[in-house]
PDB file of C-alpha atoms and ligand atoms in Angstrom:
ATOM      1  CA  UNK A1339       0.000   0.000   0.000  1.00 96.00           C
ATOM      2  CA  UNK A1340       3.064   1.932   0.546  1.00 96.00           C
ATOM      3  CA  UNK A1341       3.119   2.750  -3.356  1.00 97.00           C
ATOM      4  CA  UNK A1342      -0.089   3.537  -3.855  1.00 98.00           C
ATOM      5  CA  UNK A1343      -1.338   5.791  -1.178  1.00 98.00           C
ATOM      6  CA  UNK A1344       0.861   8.472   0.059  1.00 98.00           C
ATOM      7  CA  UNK A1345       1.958   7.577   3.470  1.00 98.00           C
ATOM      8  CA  UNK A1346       4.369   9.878   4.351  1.00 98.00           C
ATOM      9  CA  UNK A1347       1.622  12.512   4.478  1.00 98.00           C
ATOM     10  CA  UNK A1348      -0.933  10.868   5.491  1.00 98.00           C
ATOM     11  CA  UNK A1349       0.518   8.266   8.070  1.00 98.00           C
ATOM     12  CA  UNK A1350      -3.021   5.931   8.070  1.00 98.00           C
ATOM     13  CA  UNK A1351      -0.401   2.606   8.765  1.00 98.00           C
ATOM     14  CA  UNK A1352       0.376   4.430  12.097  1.00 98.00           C
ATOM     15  CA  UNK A1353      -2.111   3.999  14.056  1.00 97.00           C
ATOM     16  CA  UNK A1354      -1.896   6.202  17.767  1.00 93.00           C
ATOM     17  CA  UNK A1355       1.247   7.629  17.112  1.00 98.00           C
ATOM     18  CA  UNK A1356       1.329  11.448  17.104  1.00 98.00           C
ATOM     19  CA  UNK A1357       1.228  12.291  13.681  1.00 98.00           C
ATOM     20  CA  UNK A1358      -2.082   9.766  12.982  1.00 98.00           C
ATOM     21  CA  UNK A1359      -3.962  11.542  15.873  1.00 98.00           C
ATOM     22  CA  UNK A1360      -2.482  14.854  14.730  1.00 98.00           C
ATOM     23  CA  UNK A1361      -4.343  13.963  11.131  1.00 98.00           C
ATOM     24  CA  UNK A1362      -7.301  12.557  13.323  1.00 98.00           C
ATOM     25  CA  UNK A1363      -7.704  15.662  15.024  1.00 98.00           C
ATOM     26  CA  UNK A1364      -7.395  17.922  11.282  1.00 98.00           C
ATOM     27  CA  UNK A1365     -10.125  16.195   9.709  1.00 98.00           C
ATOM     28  CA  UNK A1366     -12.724  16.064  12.455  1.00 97.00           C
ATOM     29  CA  UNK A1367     -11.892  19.801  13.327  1.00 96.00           C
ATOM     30  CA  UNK A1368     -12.614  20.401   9.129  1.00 96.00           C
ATOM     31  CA  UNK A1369     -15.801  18.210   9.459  1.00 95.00           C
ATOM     32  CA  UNK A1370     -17.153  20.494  12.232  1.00 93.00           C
ATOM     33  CA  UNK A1371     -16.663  23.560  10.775  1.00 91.00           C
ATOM     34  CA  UNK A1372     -17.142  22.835   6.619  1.00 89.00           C
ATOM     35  CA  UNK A1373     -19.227  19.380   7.009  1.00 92.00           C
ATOM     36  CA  UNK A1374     -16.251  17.726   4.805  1.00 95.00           C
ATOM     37  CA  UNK A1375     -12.423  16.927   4.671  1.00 97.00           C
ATOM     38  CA  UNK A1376     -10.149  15.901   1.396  1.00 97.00           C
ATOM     39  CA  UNK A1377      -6.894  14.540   1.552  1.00 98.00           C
ATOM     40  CA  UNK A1378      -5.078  15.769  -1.765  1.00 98.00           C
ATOM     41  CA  UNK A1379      -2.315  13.909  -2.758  1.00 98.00           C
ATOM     42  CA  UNK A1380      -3.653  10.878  -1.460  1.00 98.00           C
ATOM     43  CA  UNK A1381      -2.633   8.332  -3.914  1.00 98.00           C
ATOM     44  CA  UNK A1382       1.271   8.650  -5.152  1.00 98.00           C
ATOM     45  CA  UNK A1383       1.726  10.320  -8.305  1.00 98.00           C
ATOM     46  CA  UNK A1384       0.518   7.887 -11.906  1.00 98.00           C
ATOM     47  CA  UNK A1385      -1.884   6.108  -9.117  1.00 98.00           C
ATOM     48  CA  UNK A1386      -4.835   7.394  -9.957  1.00 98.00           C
ATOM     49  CA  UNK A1387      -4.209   7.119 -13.868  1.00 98.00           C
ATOM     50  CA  UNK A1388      -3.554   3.657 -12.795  1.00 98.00           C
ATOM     51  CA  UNK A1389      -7.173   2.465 -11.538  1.00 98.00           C
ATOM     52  CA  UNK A1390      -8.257   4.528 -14.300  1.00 98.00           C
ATOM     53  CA  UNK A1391      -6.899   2.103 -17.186  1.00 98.00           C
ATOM     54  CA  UNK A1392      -7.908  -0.609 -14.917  1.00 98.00           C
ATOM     55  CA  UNK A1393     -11.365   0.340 -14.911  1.00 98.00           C
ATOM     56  CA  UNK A1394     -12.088   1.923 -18.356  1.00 98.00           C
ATOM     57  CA  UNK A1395     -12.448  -1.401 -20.260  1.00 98.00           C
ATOM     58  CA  UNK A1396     -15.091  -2.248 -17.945  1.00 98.00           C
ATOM     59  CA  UNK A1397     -16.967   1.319 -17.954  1.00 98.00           C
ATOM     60  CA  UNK A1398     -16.961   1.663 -21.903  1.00 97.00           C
ATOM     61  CA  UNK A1399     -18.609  -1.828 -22.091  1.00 97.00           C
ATOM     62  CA  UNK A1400     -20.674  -2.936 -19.066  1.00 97.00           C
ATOM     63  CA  UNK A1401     -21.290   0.050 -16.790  1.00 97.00           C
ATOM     64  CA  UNK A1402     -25.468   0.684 -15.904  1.00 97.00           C
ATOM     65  CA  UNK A1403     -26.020   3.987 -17.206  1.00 96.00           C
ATOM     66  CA  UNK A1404     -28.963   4.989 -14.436  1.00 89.00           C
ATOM     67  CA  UNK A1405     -31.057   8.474 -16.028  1.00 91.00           C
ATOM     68  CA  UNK A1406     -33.614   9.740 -14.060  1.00 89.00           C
ATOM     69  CA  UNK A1407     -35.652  13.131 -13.219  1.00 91.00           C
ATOM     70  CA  UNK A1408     -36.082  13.482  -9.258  1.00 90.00           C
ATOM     71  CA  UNK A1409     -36.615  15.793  -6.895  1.00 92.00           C
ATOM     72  CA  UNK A1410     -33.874  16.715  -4.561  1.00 94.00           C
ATOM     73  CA  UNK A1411     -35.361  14.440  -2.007  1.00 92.00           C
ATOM     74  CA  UNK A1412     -35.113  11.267  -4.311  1.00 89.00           C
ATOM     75  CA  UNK A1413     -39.002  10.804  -3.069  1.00 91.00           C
ATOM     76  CA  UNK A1414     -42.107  10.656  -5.238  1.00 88.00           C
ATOM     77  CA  UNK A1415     -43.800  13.492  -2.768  1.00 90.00           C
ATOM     78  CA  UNK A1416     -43.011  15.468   0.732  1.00 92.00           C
ATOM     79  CA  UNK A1417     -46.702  15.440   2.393  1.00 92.00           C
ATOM     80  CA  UNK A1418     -46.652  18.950   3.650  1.00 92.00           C
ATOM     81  CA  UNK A1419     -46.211  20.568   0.279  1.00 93.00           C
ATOM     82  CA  UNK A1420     -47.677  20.932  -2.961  1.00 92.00           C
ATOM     83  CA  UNK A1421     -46.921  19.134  -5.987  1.00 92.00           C
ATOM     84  CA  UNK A1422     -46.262  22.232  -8.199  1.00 92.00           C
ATOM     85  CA  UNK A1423     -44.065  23.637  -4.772  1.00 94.00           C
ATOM     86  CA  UNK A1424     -41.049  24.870  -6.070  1.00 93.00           C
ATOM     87  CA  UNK A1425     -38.584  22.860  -3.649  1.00 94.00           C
ATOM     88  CA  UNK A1426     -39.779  20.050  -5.267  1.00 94.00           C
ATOM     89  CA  UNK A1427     -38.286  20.995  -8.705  1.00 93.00           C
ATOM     90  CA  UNK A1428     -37.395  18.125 -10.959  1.00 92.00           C
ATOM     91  CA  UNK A1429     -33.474  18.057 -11.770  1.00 90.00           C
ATOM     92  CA  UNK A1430     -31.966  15.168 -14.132  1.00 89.00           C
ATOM     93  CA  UNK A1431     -29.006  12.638 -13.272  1.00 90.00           C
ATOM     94  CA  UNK A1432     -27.413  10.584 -15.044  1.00 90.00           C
ATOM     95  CA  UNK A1433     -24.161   8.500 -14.326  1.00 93.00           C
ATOM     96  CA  UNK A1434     -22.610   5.458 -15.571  1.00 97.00           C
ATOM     97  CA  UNK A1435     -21.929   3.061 -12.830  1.00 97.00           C
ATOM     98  CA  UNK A1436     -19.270   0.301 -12.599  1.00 98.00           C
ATOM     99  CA  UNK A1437     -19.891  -2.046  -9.510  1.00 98.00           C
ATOM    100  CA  UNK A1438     -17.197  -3.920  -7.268  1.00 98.00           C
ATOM    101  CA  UNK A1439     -17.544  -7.250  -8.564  1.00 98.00           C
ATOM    102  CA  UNK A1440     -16.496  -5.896 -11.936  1.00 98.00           C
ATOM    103  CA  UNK A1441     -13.364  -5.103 -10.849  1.00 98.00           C
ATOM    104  CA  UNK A1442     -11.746  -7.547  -8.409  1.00 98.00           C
ATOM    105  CA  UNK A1443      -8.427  -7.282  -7.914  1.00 97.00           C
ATOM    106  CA  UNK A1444      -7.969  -3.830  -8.749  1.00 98.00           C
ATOM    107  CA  UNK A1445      -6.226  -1.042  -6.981  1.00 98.00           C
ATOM    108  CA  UNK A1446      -9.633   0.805  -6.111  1.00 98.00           C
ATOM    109  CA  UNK A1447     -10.560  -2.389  -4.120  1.00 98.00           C
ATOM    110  CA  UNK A1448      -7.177  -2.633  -2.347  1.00 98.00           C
ATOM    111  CA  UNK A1449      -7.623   0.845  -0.846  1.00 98.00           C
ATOM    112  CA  UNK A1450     -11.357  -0.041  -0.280  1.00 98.00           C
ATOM    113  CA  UNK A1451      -9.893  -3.033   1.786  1.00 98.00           C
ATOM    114  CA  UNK A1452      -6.874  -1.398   3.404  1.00 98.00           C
ATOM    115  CA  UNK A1453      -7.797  -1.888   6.965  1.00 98.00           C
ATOM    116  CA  UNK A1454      -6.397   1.173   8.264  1.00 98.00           C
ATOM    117  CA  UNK A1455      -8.024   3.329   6.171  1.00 98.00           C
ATOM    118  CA  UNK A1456     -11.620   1.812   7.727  1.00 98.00           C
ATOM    119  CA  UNK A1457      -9.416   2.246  11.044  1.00 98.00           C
ATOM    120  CA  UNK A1458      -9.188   5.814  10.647  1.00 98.00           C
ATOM    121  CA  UNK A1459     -12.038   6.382   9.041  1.00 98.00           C
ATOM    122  CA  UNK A1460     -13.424   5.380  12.198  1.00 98.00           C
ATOM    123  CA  UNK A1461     -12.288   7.671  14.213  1.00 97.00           C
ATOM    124  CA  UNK A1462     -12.649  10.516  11.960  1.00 97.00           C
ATOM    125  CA  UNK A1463     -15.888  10.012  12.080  1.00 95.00           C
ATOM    126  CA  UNK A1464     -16.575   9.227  16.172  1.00 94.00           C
ATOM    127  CA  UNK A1465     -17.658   5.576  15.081  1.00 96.00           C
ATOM    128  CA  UNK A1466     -15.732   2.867  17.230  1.00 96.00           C
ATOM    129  CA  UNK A1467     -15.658   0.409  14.167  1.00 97.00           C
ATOM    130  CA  UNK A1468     -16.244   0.221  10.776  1.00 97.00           C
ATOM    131  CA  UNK A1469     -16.504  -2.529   8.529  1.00 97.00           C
ATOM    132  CA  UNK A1470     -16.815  -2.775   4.618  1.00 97.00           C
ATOM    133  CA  UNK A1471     -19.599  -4.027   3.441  1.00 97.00           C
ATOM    134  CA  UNK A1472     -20.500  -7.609   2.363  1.00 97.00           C
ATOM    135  CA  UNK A1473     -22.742  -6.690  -0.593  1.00 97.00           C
ATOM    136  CA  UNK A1474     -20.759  -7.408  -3.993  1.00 97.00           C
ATOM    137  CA  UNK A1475     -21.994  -4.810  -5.629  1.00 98.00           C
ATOM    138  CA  UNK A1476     -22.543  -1.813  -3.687  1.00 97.00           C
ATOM    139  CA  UNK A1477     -19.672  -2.015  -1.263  1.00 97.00           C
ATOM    140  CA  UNK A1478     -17.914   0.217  -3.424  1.00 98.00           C
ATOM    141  CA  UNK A1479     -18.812   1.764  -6.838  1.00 97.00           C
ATOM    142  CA  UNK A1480     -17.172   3.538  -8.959  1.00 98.00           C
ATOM    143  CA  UNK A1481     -19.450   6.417 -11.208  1.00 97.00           C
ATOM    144  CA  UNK A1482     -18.554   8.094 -14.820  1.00 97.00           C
ATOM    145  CA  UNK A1483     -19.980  11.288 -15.444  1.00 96.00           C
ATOM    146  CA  UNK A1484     -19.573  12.042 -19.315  1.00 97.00           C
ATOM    147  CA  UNK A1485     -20.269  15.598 -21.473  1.00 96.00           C
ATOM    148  CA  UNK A1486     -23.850  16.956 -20.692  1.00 95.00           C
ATOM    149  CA  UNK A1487     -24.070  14.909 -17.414  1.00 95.00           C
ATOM    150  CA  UNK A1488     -24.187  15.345 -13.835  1.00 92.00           C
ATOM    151  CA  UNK A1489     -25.269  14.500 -10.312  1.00 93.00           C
ATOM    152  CA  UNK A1490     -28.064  16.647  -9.720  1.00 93.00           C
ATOM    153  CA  UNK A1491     -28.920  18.341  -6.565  1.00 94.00           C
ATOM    154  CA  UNK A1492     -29.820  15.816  -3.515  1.00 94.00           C
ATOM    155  CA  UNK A1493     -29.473  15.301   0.119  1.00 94.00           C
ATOM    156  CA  UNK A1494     -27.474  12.018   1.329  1.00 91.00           C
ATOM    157  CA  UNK A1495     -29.519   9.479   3.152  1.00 88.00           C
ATOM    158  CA  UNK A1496     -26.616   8.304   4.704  1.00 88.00           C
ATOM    159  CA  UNK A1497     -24.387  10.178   7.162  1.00 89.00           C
ATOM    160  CA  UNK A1498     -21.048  10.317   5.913  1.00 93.00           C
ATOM    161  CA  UNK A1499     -20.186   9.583   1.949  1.00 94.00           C
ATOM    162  CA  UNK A1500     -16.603   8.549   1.358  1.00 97.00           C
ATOM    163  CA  UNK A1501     -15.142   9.400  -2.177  1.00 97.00           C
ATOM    164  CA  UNK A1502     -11.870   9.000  -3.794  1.00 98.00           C
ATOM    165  CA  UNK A1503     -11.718  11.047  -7.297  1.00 98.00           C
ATOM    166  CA  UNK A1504      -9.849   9.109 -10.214  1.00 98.00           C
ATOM    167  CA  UNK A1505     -10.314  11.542 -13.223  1.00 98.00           C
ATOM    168  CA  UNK A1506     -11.240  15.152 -13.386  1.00 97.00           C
ATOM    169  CA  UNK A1507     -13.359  16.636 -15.977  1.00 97.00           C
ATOM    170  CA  UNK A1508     -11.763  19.263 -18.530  1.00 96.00           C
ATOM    171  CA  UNK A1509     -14.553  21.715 -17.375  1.00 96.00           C
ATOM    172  CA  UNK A1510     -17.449  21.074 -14.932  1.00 96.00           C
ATOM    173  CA  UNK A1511     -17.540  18.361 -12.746  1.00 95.00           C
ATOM    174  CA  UNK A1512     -17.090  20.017  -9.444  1.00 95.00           C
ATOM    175  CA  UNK A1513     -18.726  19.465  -6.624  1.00 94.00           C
ATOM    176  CA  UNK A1514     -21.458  22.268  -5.661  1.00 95.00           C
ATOM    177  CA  UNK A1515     -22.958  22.835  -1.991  1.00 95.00           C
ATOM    178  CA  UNK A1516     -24.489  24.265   0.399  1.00 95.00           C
ATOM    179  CA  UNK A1517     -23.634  23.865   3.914  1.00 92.00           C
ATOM    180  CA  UNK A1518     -26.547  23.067   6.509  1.00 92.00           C
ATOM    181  CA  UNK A1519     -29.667  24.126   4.218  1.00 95.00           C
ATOM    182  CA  UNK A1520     -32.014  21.989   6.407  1.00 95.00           C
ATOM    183  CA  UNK A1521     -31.110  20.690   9.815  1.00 94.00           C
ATOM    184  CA  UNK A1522     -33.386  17.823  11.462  1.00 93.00           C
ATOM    185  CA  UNK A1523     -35.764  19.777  13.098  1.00 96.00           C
ATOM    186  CA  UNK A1524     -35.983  22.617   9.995  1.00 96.00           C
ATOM    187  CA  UNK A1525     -36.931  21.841   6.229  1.00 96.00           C
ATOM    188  CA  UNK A1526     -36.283  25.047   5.035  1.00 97.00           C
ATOM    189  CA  UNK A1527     -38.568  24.212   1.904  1.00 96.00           C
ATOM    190  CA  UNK A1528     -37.927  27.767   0.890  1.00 96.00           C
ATOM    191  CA  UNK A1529     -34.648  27.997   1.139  1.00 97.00           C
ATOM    192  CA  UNK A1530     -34.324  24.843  -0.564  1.00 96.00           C
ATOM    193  CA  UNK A1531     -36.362  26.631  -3.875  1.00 96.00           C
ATOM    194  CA  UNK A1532     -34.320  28.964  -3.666  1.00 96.00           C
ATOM    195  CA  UNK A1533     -31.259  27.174  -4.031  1.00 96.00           C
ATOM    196  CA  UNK A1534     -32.874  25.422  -6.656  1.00 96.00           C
ATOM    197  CA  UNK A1535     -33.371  28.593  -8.704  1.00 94.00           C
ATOM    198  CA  UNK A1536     -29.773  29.852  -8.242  1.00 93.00           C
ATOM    199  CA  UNK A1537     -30.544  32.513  -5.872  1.00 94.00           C
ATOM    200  CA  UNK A1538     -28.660  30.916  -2.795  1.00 96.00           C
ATOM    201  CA  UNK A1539     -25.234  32.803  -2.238  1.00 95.00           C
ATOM    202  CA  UNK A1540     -24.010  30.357   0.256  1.00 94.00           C
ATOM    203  CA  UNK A1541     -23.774  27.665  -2.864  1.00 95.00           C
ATOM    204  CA  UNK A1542     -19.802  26.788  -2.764  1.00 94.00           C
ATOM    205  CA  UNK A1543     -18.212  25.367  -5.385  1.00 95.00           C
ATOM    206  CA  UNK A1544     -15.467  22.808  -4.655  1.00 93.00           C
ATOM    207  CA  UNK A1545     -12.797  21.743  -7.506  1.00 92.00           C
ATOM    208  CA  UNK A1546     -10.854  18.800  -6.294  1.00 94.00           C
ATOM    209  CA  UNK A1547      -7.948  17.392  -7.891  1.00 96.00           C
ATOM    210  CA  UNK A1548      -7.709  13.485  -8.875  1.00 98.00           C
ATOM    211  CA  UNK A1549      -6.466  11.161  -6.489  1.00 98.00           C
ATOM    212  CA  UNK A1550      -8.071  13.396  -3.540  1.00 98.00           C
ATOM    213  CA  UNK A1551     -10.107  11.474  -0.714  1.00 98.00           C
ATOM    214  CA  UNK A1552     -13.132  13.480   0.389  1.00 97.00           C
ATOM    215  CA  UNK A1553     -15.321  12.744   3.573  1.00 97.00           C
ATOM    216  CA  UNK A1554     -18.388  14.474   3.004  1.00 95.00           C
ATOM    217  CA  UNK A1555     -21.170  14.903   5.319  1.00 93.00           C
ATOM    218  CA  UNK A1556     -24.182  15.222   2.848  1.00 92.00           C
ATOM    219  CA  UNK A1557     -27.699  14.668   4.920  1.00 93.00           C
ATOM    220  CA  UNK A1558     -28.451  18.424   5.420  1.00 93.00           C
ATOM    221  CA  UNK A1559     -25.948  19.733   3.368  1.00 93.00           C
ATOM    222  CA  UNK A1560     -27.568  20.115  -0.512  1.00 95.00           C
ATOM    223  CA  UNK A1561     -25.062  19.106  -3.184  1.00 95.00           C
ATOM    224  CA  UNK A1562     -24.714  18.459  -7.106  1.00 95.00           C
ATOM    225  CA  UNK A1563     -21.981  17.578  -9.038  1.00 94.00           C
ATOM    226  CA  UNK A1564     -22.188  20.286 -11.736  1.00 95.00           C
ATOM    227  CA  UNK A1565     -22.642  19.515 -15.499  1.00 95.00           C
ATOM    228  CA  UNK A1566     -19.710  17.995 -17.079  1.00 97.00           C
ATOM    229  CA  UNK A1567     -18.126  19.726 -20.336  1.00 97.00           C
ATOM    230  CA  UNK A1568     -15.505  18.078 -22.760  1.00 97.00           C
ATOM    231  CA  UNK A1569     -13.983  14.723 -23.710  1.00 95.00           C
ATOM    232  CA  UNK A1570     -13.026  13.207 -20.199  1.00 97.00           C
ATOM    233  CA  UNK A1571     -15.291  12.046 -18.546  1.00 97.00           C
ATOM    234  CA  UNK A1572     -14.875  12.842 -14.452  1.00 97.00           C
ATOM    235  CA  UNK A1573     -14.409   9.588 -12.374  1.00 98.00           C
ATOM    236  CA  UNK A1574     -14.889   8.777  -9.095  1.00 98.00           C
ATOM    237  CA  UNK A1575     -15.133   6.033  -6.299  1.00 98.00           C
ATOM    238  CA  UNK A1576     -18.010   5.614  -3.909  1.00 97.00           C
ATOM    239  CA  UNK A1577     -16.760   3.424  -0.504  1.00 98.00           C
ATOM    240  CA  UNK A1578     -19.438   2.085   1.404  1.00 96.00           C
ATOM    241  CA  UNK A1579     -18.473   0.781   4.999  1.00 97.00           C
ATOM    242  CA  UNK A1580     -20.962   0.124   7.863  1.00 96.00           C
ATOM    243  CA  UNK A1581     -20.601   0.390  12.045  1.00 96.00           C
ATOM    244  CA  UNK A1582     -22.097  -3.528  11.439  1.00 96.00           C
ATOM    245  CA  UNK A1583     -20.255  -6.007   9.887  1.00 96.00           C
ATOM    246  CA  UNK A1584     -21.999  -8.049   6.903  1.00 96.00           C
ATOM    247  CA  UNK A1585     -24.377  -5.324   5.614  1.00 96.00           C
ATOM    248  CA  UNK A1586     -25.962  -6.497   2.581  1.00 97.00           C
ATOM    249  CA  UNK A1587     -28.407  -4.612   0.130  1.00 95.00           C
ATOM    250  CA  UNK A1588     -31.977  -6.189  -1.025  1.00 95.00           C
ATOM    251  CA  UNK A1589     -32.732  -7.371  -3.948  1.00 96.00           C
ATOM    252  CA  UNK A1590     -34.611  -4.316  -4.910  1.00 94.00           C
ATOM    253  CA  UNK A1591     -31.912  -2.066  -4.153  1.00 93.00           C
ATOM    254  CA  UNK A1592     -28.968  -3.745  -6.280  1.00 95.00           C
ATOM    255  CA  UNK A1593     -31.935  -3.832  -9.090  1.00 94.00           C
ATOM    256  CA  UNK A1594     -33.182  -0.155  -8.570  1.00 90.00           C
ATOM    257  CA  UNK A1595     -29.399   1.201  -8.291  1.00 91.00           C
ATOM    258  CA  UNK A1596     -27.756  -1.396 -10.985  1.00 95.00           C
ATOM    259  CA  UNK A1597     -30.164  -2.692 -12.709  1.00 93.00           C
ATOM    260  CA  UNK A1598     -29.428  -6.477 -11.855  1.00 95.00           C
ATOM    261  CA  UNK A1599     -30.086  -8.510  -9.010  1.00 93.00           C
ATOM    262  CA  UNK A1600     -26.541 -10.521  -8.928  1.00 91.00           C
TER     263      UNK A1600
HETATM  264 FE1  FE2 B 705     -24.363  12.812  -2.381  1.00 65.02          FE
END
């Protein structure tokens, strides 16, 4: 692991020593003030080109391209508003999504696996354990974005989304958001339209470079991945790791997310 993630800098093999807590304490101070932390730099140089040729082949000829018009709740209807209510705008997504059995073996699934990183993941976010997750599929994923397409606005249903970005667009591609538009005890349906009509100056844009790890903190904080522009299509992997070990996904969900069942 020593060649492919940058260990000087980020010392994730050292477990309790100073300069692991020191980065402990960094990234939970960052997630209390901006909801998020990135690591840049954190593969080694030509690493993140690397998992790129691995996965390619795979993306060009068996990723589920998933299109669809939501809402920014990912729900059909919010019972306390209108249909025509303007937080409930439809926005369009559409990704290309490799799964993890595709690509066993690879370097993306080494660093999913690299127990430390689940170690200190851990404690970055105040969770005593982690464990990846059992599901073949969804335990990680890894999503093309391609000209014309994005992630549209949306909340995160879960608490914490892990990210590790391969390949930058040539224009576009960022990651938009806005910092605590709802909390759990306040909607904020109308600051939520406005956001949704471009009228929220507390939108932040966010250009990270490949090979960055981001831990995001999405629930309350709205976010898009903007519209991608150009040949190169922006890359990225999703981890998915659970305070329970063995978490699997139903059959509905690997269908509704990947269009197959196994
Ligand atoms: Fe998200």
């Amino acid at each position: 692991m020593e060649d492919i993630l940058d260990l000087d800098r980020y010392p994730l093999d050292r477990e309790g020593s100073p300069e692991w807590d020191r980065l402990v304490q960094q990234s939970l101070a960052a997630l209390s003030v901006d909801g998020m932390f990135n690591l840049e730099g954190f593969l080694r140089p030509g690493i993140a080109e690397q998992a790129v040729r691995e996965i390619k082949p795979v993306m060009d000829t068996r990723s589920h391209v998933h299109k669809r018009l939501h809402n920014i709740y990912f729900k059909p209807s919010i019972p306390e508003l209108a249909p025509d209510h303007p937080a409930l705008r439809k926005v369009e997504t559409i990704s290309h999504t490799v799964c993890a059995d595709q690509i066993p073996g690879s370097t993306v699934m080494a660093i999913y696996e690299y127990e430390p990183l689940v170690r200190f993941l851990a404690a970055t976010m105040g969770k005593a354990r982690l464990h990846v997750m059992q599901d073949p599929l969804a335990r990680t994923n890894v999503m093309a974005y391609r000209a014309g397409e994005a992630l549209n606005w949306h909340f995160d249903r879960s608490e914490f989304t892990i990210t590790l970005l391969l390949q930058q667009a040539e224009r576009g591609g960022d990651l938009e958001y806005r910092t605590d538009l709802r909390s759990d005890e306040d909607p904020n349906y109308e600051g939520v339209a406005r956001l949704l009509e471009g009228r929220d100056p507390e939108a932040r844009v966010l250009h990270m470079k490949p090979g960055t790890l981001n831990v995001f903190r999405g629930k309350n904080t709205a976010h898009r991945v903007t519209t991608v522009q150009g040949d190169r299509e922006r890359m990225i992997a999703v981890f998915s790791y659970y305070e329970k070990p063995g978490v699997m996904f139903s059959e509905e969900e690997r269908v509704g997310f990947y269009g197959r069942a196994a």
